[in-house]
PDB file of C-alpha atoms in Angstrom:
ATOM      1  CA  GLU A  13      54.547  69.627  64.615  1.00  0.00           C
ATOM      2  CA  VAL A  14      51.096  68.691  65.912  1.00  0.00           C
ATOM      3  CA  GLN A  15      51.120  67.387  69.477  1.00  0.00           C
ATOM      4  CA  LEU A  16      48.358  66.248  71.787  1.00  0.00           C
ATOM      5  CA  VAL A  17      49.533  65.483  75.303  1.00  0.00           C
ATOM      6  CA  GLU A  18      47.135  63.938  77.785  1.00  0.00           C
ATOM      7  CA  SER A  19      47.570  63.989  81.543  1.00  0.00           C
ATOM      8  CA  GLY A  20      45.650  62.920  84.634  1.00  0.00           C
ATOM      9  CA  GLU A  21      46.461  59.234  84.617  1.00  0.00           C
ATOM     10  CA  GLY A  22      45.753  57.283  87.763  1.00  0.00           C
ATOM     11  CA  LEU A  23      44.103  54.649  89.916  1.00  0.00           C
ATOM     12  CA  VAL A  24      40.813  55.571  91.574  1.00  0.00           C
ATOM     13  CA  GLN A  25      38.111  53.793  93.533  1.00  0.00           C
ATOM     14  CA  PRO A  26      34.668  53.031  92.098  1.00  0.00           C
ATOM     15  CA  GLY A  27      32.304  55.943  92.565  1.00  0.00           C
ATOM     16  CA  SER A  28      35.010  58.556  92.585  1.00  0.00           C
ATOM     17  CA  SER A  29      35.876  61.329  90.129  1.00  0.00           C
ATOM     18  CA  MET A  30      38.801  62.187  87.926  1.00  0.00           C
ATOM     19  CA  LYS A  31      39.674  64.862  85.370  1.00  0.00           C
ATOM     20  CA  LEU A  32      41.810  64.330  82.278  1.00  0.00           C
ATOM     21  CA  SER A  33      43.503  67.100  80.319  1.00  0.00           C
ATOM     22  CA  CYS A  34      44.827  67.222  76.776  1.00  0.00           C
ATOM     23  CA  VAL A  35      47.136  70.060  75.775  1.00  0.00           C
ATOM     24  CA  ALA A  36      47.330  70.755  72.067  1.00  0.00           C
ATOM     25  CA  SER A  37      50.110  72.415  70.069  1.00  0.00           C
ATOM     26  CA  GLY A  38      51.141  72.777  66.465  1.00  0.00           C
ATOM     27  CA  PHE A  39      47.728  73.778  65.147  1.00  0.00           C
ATOM     28  CA  THR A  40      45.041  76.385  65.821  1.00  0.00           C
ATOM     29  CA  PHE A  41      43.200  74.520  68.566  1.00  0.00           C
ATOM     30  CA  SER A  42      40.229  76.899  68.575  1.00  0.00           C
ATOM     31  CA  ASN A  43      39.381  75.995  64.969  1.00  0.00           C
ATOM     32  CA  TYR A  44      38.737  72.285  65.497  1.00  0.00           C
ATOM     33  CA  GLY A  45      36.344  69.919  67.165  1.00  0.00           C
ATOM     34  CA  MET A  46      37.994  67.464  69.532  1.00  0.00           C
ATOM     35  CA  ASN A  47      37.213  63.939  70.636  1.00  0.00           C
ATOM     36  CA  TRP A  48      37.871  61.588  73.519  1.00  0.00           C
ATOM     37  CA  ILE A  49      38.200  57.885  72.736  1.00  0.00           C
ATOM     38  CA  ARG A  50      38.987  55.036  75.083  1.00  0.00           C
ATOM     39  CA  GLN A  51      40.300  51.510  74.831  1.00  0.00           C
ATOM     40  CA  ALA A  52      39.793  48.957  77.579  1.00  0.00           C
ATOM     41  CA  PRO A  53      42.684  46.530  78.104  1.00  0.00           C
ATOM     42  CA  LYS A  54      42.976  44.120  75.176  1.00  0.00           C
ATOM     43  CA  LYS A  55      39.775  45.530  73.638  1.00  0.00           C
ATOM     44  CA  GLY A  56      38.807  47.704  70.705  1.00  0.00           C
ATOM     45  CA  LEU A  57      38.307  51.435  70.413  1.00  0.00           C
ATOM     46  CA  GLU A  58      35.260  53.227  71.815  1.00  0.00           C
ATOM     47  CA  TRP A  59      34.404  56.844  71.008  1.00  0.00           C
ATOM     48  CA  ILE A  60      33.075  58.584  74.089  1.00  0.00           C
ATOM     49  CA  ALA A  61      32.727  62.326  73.469  1.00  0.00           C
ATOM     50  CA  LEU A  62      33.017  65.186  70.972  1.00  0.00           C
ATOM     51  CA  ILE A  63      33.067  68.939  71.503  1.00  0.00           C
ATOM     52  CA  TYR A  64      32.733  71.506  68.734  1.00  0.00           C
ATOM     53  CA  TYR A  65      35.481  74.068  68.170  1.00  0.00           C
ATOM     54  CA  ASP A  66      33.546  76.733  70.054  1.00  0.00           C
ATOM     55  CA  SER A  67      31.966  74.459  72.697  1.00  0.00           C
ATOM     56  CA  SER A  68      28.545  75.139  71.144  1.00  0.00           C
ATOM     57  CA  SER A  69      27.755  71.430  70.900  1.00  0.00           C
ATOM     58  CA  LYS A  70      28.801  68.368  72.845  1.00  0.00           C
ATOM     59  CA  TYR A  71      27.973  64.734  72.142  1.00  0.00           C
ATOM     60  CA  TYR A  72      28.449  61.641  74.272  1.00  0.00           C
ATOM     61  CA  ALA A  73      28.303  57.872  74.030  1.00  0.00           C
ATOM     62  CA  ASP A  74      25.441  56.382  76.014  1.00  0.00           C
ATOM     63  CA  SER A  75      27.964  54.530  78.184  1.00  0.00           C
ATOM     64  CA  VAL A  76      29.198  57.820  79.702  1.00  0.00           C
ATOM     65  CA  LYS A  77      26.275  60.216  79.226  1.00  0.00           C
ATOM     66  CA  GLY A  78      25.354  61.907  82.487  1.00  0.00           C
ATOM     67  CA  ARG A  79      28.624  60.887  84.177  1.00  0.00           C
ATOM     68  CA  PHE A  80      31.320  62.384  81.927  1.00  0.00           C
ATOM     69  CA  THR A  81      31.648  65.995  80.761  1.00  0.00           C
ATOM     70  CA  ILE A  82      33.806  67.177  77.886  1.00  0.00           C
ATOM     71  CA  SER A  83      34.966  70.779  77.902  1.00  0.00           C
ATOM     72  CA  ARG A  84      37.705  72.969  76.490  1.00  0.00           C
ATOM     73  CA  ASP A  85      39.591  76.179  77.167  1.00  0.00           C
ATOM     74  CA  ASN A  86      40.678  77.640  73.857  1.00  0.00           C
ATOM     75  CA  SER A  87      42.806  80.270  75.607  1.00  0.00           C
ATOM     76  CA  LYS A  88      44.873  77.440  77.063  1.00  0.00           C
ATOM     77  CA  ASN A  89      44.721  75.093  74.043  1.00  0.00           C
ATOM     78  CA  THR A  90      43.386  72.473  76.400  1.00  0.00           C
ATOM     79  CA  LEU A  91      40.690  69.825  76.204  1.00  0.00           C
ATOM     80  CA  TYR A  92      39.226  68.252  79.338  1.00  0.00           C
ATOM     81  CA  LEU A  93      37.262  65.178  80.329  1.00  0.00           C
ATOM     82  CA  GLU A  94      35.647  65.261  83.738  1.00  0.00           C
ATOM     83  CA  MET A  95      34.656  61.769  84.843  1.00  0.00           C
ATOM     84  CA  ASN A  96      32.262  61.198  87.738  1.00  0.00           C
ATOM     85  CA  SER A  97      30.726  58.093  89.306  1.00  0.00           C
ATOM     86  CA  LEU A  98      33.514  55.994  87.861  1.00  0.00           C
ATOM     87  CA  ARG A  99      32.940  52.273  87.415  1.00  0.00           C
ATOM     88  CA  SER A 100      35.306  49.352  86.931  1.00  0.00           C
ATOM     89  CA  GLU A 101      34.195  49.205  83.281  1.00  0.00           C
ATOM     90  CA  ASP A 102      35.606  52.701  82.760  1.00  0.00           C
ATOM     91  CA  THR A 103      39.103  51.235  83.174  1.00  0.00           C
ATOM     92  CA  ALA A 104      40.824  52.034  79.891  1.00  0.00           C
ATOM     93  CA  MET A 105      43.438  54.007  78.026  1.00  0.00           C
ATOM     94  CA  TYR A 106      41.940  57.398  77.215  1.00  0.00           C
ATOM     95  CA  TYR A 107      42.979  59.247  74.072  1.00  0.00           C
ATOM     96  CA  CYS A 108      42.208  62.745  72.892  1.00  0.00           C
ATOM     97  CA  ALA A 109      42.092  63.210  69.153  1.00  0.00           C
ATOM     98  CA  ASN A 110      41.675  65.785  66.427  1.00  0.00           C
ATOM     99  CA  TRP A 111      40.077  63.662  63.738  1.00  0.00           C
ATOM    100  CA  GLU A 112      40.027  66.380  61.097  1.00  0.00           C
ATOM    101  CA  LEU A 113      43.807  66.601  61.180  1.00  0.00           C
ATOM    102  CA  GLY A 114      44.211  62.890  61.888  1.00  0.00           C
ATOM    103  CA  TYR A 115      46.106  63.208  65.160  1.00  0.00           C
ATOM    104  CA  TRP A 116      45.783  61.362  68.442  1.00  0.00           C
ATOM    105  CA  GLY A 117      47.533  61.806  71.761  1.00  0.00           C
ATOM    106  CA  GLN A 118      49.638  59.072  73.325  1.00  0.00           C
ATOM    107  CA  GLY A 119      46.875  58.215  75.799  1.00  0.00           C
ATOM    108  CA  VAL A 120      46.607  58.043  79.571  1.00  0.00           C
ATOM    109  CA  MET A 121      45.601  55.032  81.625  1.00  0.00           C
ATOM    110  CA  VAL A 122      42.654  55.276  83.983  1.00  0.00           C
ATOM    111  CA  THR A 123      42.158  52.363  86.360  1.00  0.00           C
ATOM    112  CA  VAL A 124      39.017  52.113  88.469  1.00  0.00           C
ATOM    113  CA  SER A 125      39.430  49.515  91.185  1.00  0.00           C
ATOM    114  CA  SER A 126      38.952  49.059  94.897  1.00  0.00           C
TER     115      SER A 126
ATOM    116  CA  ASP B  10      23.530  53.156  66.766  1.00  0.00           C
ATOM    117  CA  VAL B  11      25.416  52.301  63.578  1.00  0.00           C
ATOM    118  CA  VAL B  12      27.041  48.899  63.965  1.00  0.00           C
ATOM    119  CA  MET B  13      30.339  48.500  62.134  1.00  0.00           C
ATOM    120  CA  THR B  14      31.079  44.867  61.288  1.00  0.00           C
ATOM    121  CA  GLN B  15      34.711  44.295  60.427  1.00  0.00           C
ATOM    122  CA  THR B  16      36.006  41.054  58.926  1.00  0.00           C
ATOM    123  CA  PRO B  17      38.080  39.046  59.304  1.00  0.00           C
ATOM    124  CA  VAL B  18      38.999  39.322  62.982  1.00  0.00           C
ATOM    125  CA  SER B  19      42.440  37.869  62.273  1.00  0.00           C
ATOM    126  CA  LEU B  20      44.287  37.980  58.959  1.00  0.00           C
ATOM    127  CA  PRO B  21      47.516  36.006  58.576  1.00  0.00           C
ATOM    128  CA  VAL B  22      49.622  37.302  55.706  1.00  0.00           C
ATOM    129  CA  SER B  23      53.008  36.708  54.167  1.00  0.00           C
ATOM    130  CA  LEU B  24      55.441  39.573  53.756  1.00  0.00           C
ATOM    131  CA  GLY B  25      55.095  40.887  50.235  1.00  0.00           C
ATOM    132  CA  GLY B  26      51.582  39.516  49.989  1.00  0.00           C
ATOM    133  CA  GLN B  27      48.217  41.231  49.807  1.00  0.00           C
ATOM    134  CA  ALA B  28      45.573  41.792  52.488  1.00  0.00           C
ATOM    135  CA  SER B  29      41.960  42.865  52.300  1.00  0.00           C
ATOM    136  CA  ILE B  30      39.777  43.962  55.224  1.00  0.00           C
ATOM    137  CA  SER B  31      36.038  44.483  54.994  1.00  0.00           C
ATOM    138  CA  CYS B  32      33.925  46.909  56.990  1.00  0.00           C
ATOM    139  CA  ARG B  33      30.142  46.891  56.711  1.00  0.00           C
ATOM    140  CA  SER B  34      27.827  49.366  58.397  1.00  0.00           C
ATOM    141  CA  SER B  35      24.264  48.758  59.541  1.00  0.00           C
ATOM    142  CA  GLN B  36      23.168  52.037  57.911  1.00  0.00           C
ATOM    143  CA  SER B  37      24.345  54.085  54.984  1.00  0.00           C
ATOM    144  CA  LEU B  38      27.316  56.277  55.857  1.00  0.00           C
ATOM    145  CA  VAL B  39      26.428  58.930  53.292  1.00  0.00           C
ATOM    146  CA  HIS B  40      26.012  62.201  55.177  1.00  0.00           C
ATOM    147  CA  SER B  41      23.308  64.710  54.258  1.00  0.00           C
ATOM    148  CA  ASN B  42      26.108  66.844  52.812  1.00  0.00           C
ATOM    149  CA  GLY B  43      26.948  64.064  50.337  1.00  0.00           C
ATOM    150  CA  ASN B  44      30.221  63.030  51.963  1.00  0.00           C
ATOM    151  CA  THR B  45      30.874  59.553  53.359  1.00  0.00           C
ATOM    152  CA  TYR B  46      32.740  59.636  56.649  1.00  0.00           C
ATOM    153  CA  LEU B  47      34.395  56.223  56.768  1.00  0.00           C
ATOM    154  CA  HIS B  48      38.006  56.096  57.875  1.00  0.00           C
ATOM    155  CA  TRP B  49      40.671  53.471  58.480  1.00  0.00           C
ATOM    156  CA  TYR B  50      43.221  53.380  61.293  1.00  0.00           C
ATOM    157  CA  LEU B  51      46.189  51.182  62.130  1.00  0.00           C
ATOM    158  CA  GLN B  52      47.193  50.646  65.741  1.00  0.00           C
ATOM    159  CA  LYS B  53      50.621  49.160  66.235  1.00  0.00           C
ATOM    160  CA  PRO B  54      51.411  47.435  69.549  1.00  0.00           C
ATOM    161  CA  GLY B  55      51.821  49.958  72.353  1.00  0.00           C
ATOM    162  CA  GLN B  56      50.966  52.930  70.137  1.00  0.00           C
ATOM    163  CA  SER B  57      48.050  55.245  69.493  1.00  0.00           C
ATOM    164  CA  PRO B  58      45.958  54.605  66.383  1.00  0.00           C
ATOM    165  CA  GLN B  59      47.299  56.282  63.261  1.00  0.00           C
ATOM    166  CA  LEU B  60      45.119  57.473  60.405  1.00  0.00           C
ATOM    167  CA  LEU B  61      45.616  55.662  57.112  1.00  0.00           C
ATOM    168  CA  ILE B  62      42.591  56.498  54.978  1.00  0.00           C
ATOM    169  CA  TYR B  63      39.962  59.211  55.454  1.00  0.00           C
ATOM    170  CA  ARG B  64      36.576  59.544  53.779  1.00  0.00           C
ATOM    171  CA  VAL B  65      36.684  56.097  52.161  1.00  0.00           C
ATOM    172  CA  SER B  66      39.606  56.443  49.778  1.00  0.00           C
ATOM    173  CA  ASN B  67      41.889  59.381  50.652  1.00  0.00           C
ATOM    174  CA  ARG B  68      45.339  58.443  51.888  1.00  0.00           C
ATOM    175  CA  PHE B  69      46.520  60.492  54.854  1.00  0.00           C
ATOM    176  CA  SER B  70      49.797  62.369  54.593  1.00  0.00           C
ATOM    177  CA  GLY B  71      52.785  60.027  54.480  1.00  0.00           C
ATOM    178  CA  VAL B  72      50.754  56.848  54.001  1.00  0.00           C
ATOM    179  CA  PRO B  73      52.295  54.720  51.253  1.00  0.00           C
ATOM    180  CA  ASP B  74      50.276  53.975  48.124  1.00  0.00           C
ATOM    181  CA  ARG B  75      50.313  50.282  49.081  1.00  0.00           C
ATOM    182  CA  PHE B  76      47.232  51.206  51.132  1.00  0.00           C
ATOM    183  CA  SER B  77      43.977  51.826  49.321  1.00  0.00           C
ATOM    184  CA  GLY B  78      40.397  52.262  50.428  1.00  0.00           C
ATOM    185  CA  SER B  79      37.226  51.797  48.475  1.00  0.00           C
ATOM    186  CA  GLY B  80      33.513  51.312  48.888  1.00  0.00           C
ATOM    187  CA  SER B  81      30.267  53.180  49.208  1.00  0.00           C
ATOM    188  CA  GLY B  82      27.047  53.260  51.176  1.00  0.00           C
ATOM    189  CA  THR B  83      27.422  50.442  53.679  1.00  0.00           C
ATOM    190  CA  ASP B  84      30.234  48.350  52.246  1.00  0.00           C
ATOM    191  CA  PHE B  85      33.903  49.330  52.464  1.00  0.00           C
ATOM    192  CA  THR B  86      37.281  47.697  51.931  1.00  0.00           C
ATOM    193  CA  LEU B  87      40.857  48.418  52.885  1.00  0.00           C
ATOM    194  CA  LYS B  88      43.501  46.768  50.729  1.00  0.00           C
ATOM    195  CA  ILE B  89      47.182  46.483  51.500  1.00  0.00           C
ATOM    196  CA  SER B  90      49.496  45.326  48.775  1.00  0.00           C
ATOM    197  CA  ARG B  91      53.094  44.175  49.220  1.00  0.00           C
ATOM    198  CA  VAL B  92      52.697  43.832  53.002  1.00  0.00           C
ATOM    199  CA  GLU B  93      55.739  45.035  54.956  1.00  0.00           C
ATOM    200  CA  PRO B  94      56.673  44.299  58.595  1.00  0.00           C
ATOM    201  CA  GLU B  95      55.609  47.798  59.695  1.00  0.00           C
ATOM    202  CA  ASP B  96      52.057  47.103  58.433  1.00  0.00           C
ATOM    203  CA  LEU B  97      51.417  44.524  61.145  1.00  0.00           C
ATOM    204  CA  GLY B  98      48.985  45.484  63.893  1.00  0.00           C
ATOM    205  CA  ASP B  99      45.304  46.101  64.519  1.00  0.00           C
ATOM    206  CA  TYR B 100      43.194  47.804  61.864  1.00  0.00           C
ATOM    207  CA  TYR B 101      39.968  49.635  62.682  1.00  0.00           C
ATOM    208  CA  CYS B 102      37.316  51.272  60.570  1.00  0.00           C
ATOM    209  CA  LEU B 103      35.492  54.274  62.011  1.00  0.00           C
ATOM    210  CA  GLN B 104      32.298  55.993  60.922  1.00  0.00           C
ATOM    211  CA  SER B 105      31.853  59.672  61.787  1.00  0.00           C
ATOM    212  CA  THR B 106      28.688  60.288  59.786  1.00  0.00           C
ATOM    213  CA  HIS B 107      26.285  59.455  62.597  1.00  0.00           C
ATOM    214  CA  PHE B 108      26.207  59.904  66.349  1.00  0.00           C
ATOM    215  CA  PRO B 109      27.409  58.057  68.274  1.00  0.00           C
ATOM    216  CA  ARG B 110      30.612  57.605  66.322  1.00  0.00           C
ATOM    217  CA  THR B 111      31.386  53.906  66.093  1.00  0.00           C
ATOM    218  CA  PHE B 112      34.405  51.762  65.348  1.00  0.00           C
ATOM    219  CA  GLY B 113      34.614  48.327  63.834  1.00  0.00           C
ATOM    220  CA  GLY B 114      35.742  45.563  66.148  1.00  0.00           C
ATOM    221  CA  GLY B 115      39.221  45.436  64.633  1.00  0.00           C
ATOM    222  CA  THR B 116      41.282  43.148  62.421  1.00  0.00           C
ATOM    223  CA  LYS B 117      44.638  41.832  63.553  1.00  0.00           C
ATOM    224  CA  LEU B 118      47.065  41.655  60.640  1.00  0.00           C
ATOM    225  CA  GLU B 119      49.755  39.138  61.556  1.00  0.00           C
ATOM    226  CA  LEU B 120      52.415  37.045  59.914  1.00  0.00           C
ATOM    227  CA  LYS B 121      51.432  33.691  58.508  1.00  0.00           C
TER     228      LYS B 121
END
């Protein structure tokens, strides 16, 4: 069974940093590109980052470029999202997803507030 | 960026009835490899989005044949026939042909 389990949920102050993790199981993680997507409260979905299966390429939405970094450790079947200089508008549920296989994690809530 | 315009925003339906959701893109979604990367998701309240249709018209594993996708280029449609209670929720189209990837604004399928 494919599982994607995010962690790192929390409340942080504006300007601070946070790192999310997504542990994958049930498929060969190192064969697939992975995405991070977020959803602000009561809003629609926003794609924010993609990393190729071998980390050779990374792509970001303009809204997070230069502040967020996507990375992965294929030996640990884990995807990461490092978030710096957090703003109130980054408050959202963050999902990791393998779009090729059609699977999403359950999401973790990140709240940026003073 | 490719803008995905989804209509309607809200779609009241009767159980057993039919629903149709439109998704239009500001640019062609035909990739240089010839594939069209337009997908449809359903997000039920309190849940993660679940894939219904990938690459325009392919039903994902376990998705009932009441769901069908069609379209080409910039104009796409999701149709749901014989609507059941478990079909209610927010529907999103997604394009993964171009960067940045972009979603439609969503359509809330609700009971009339």
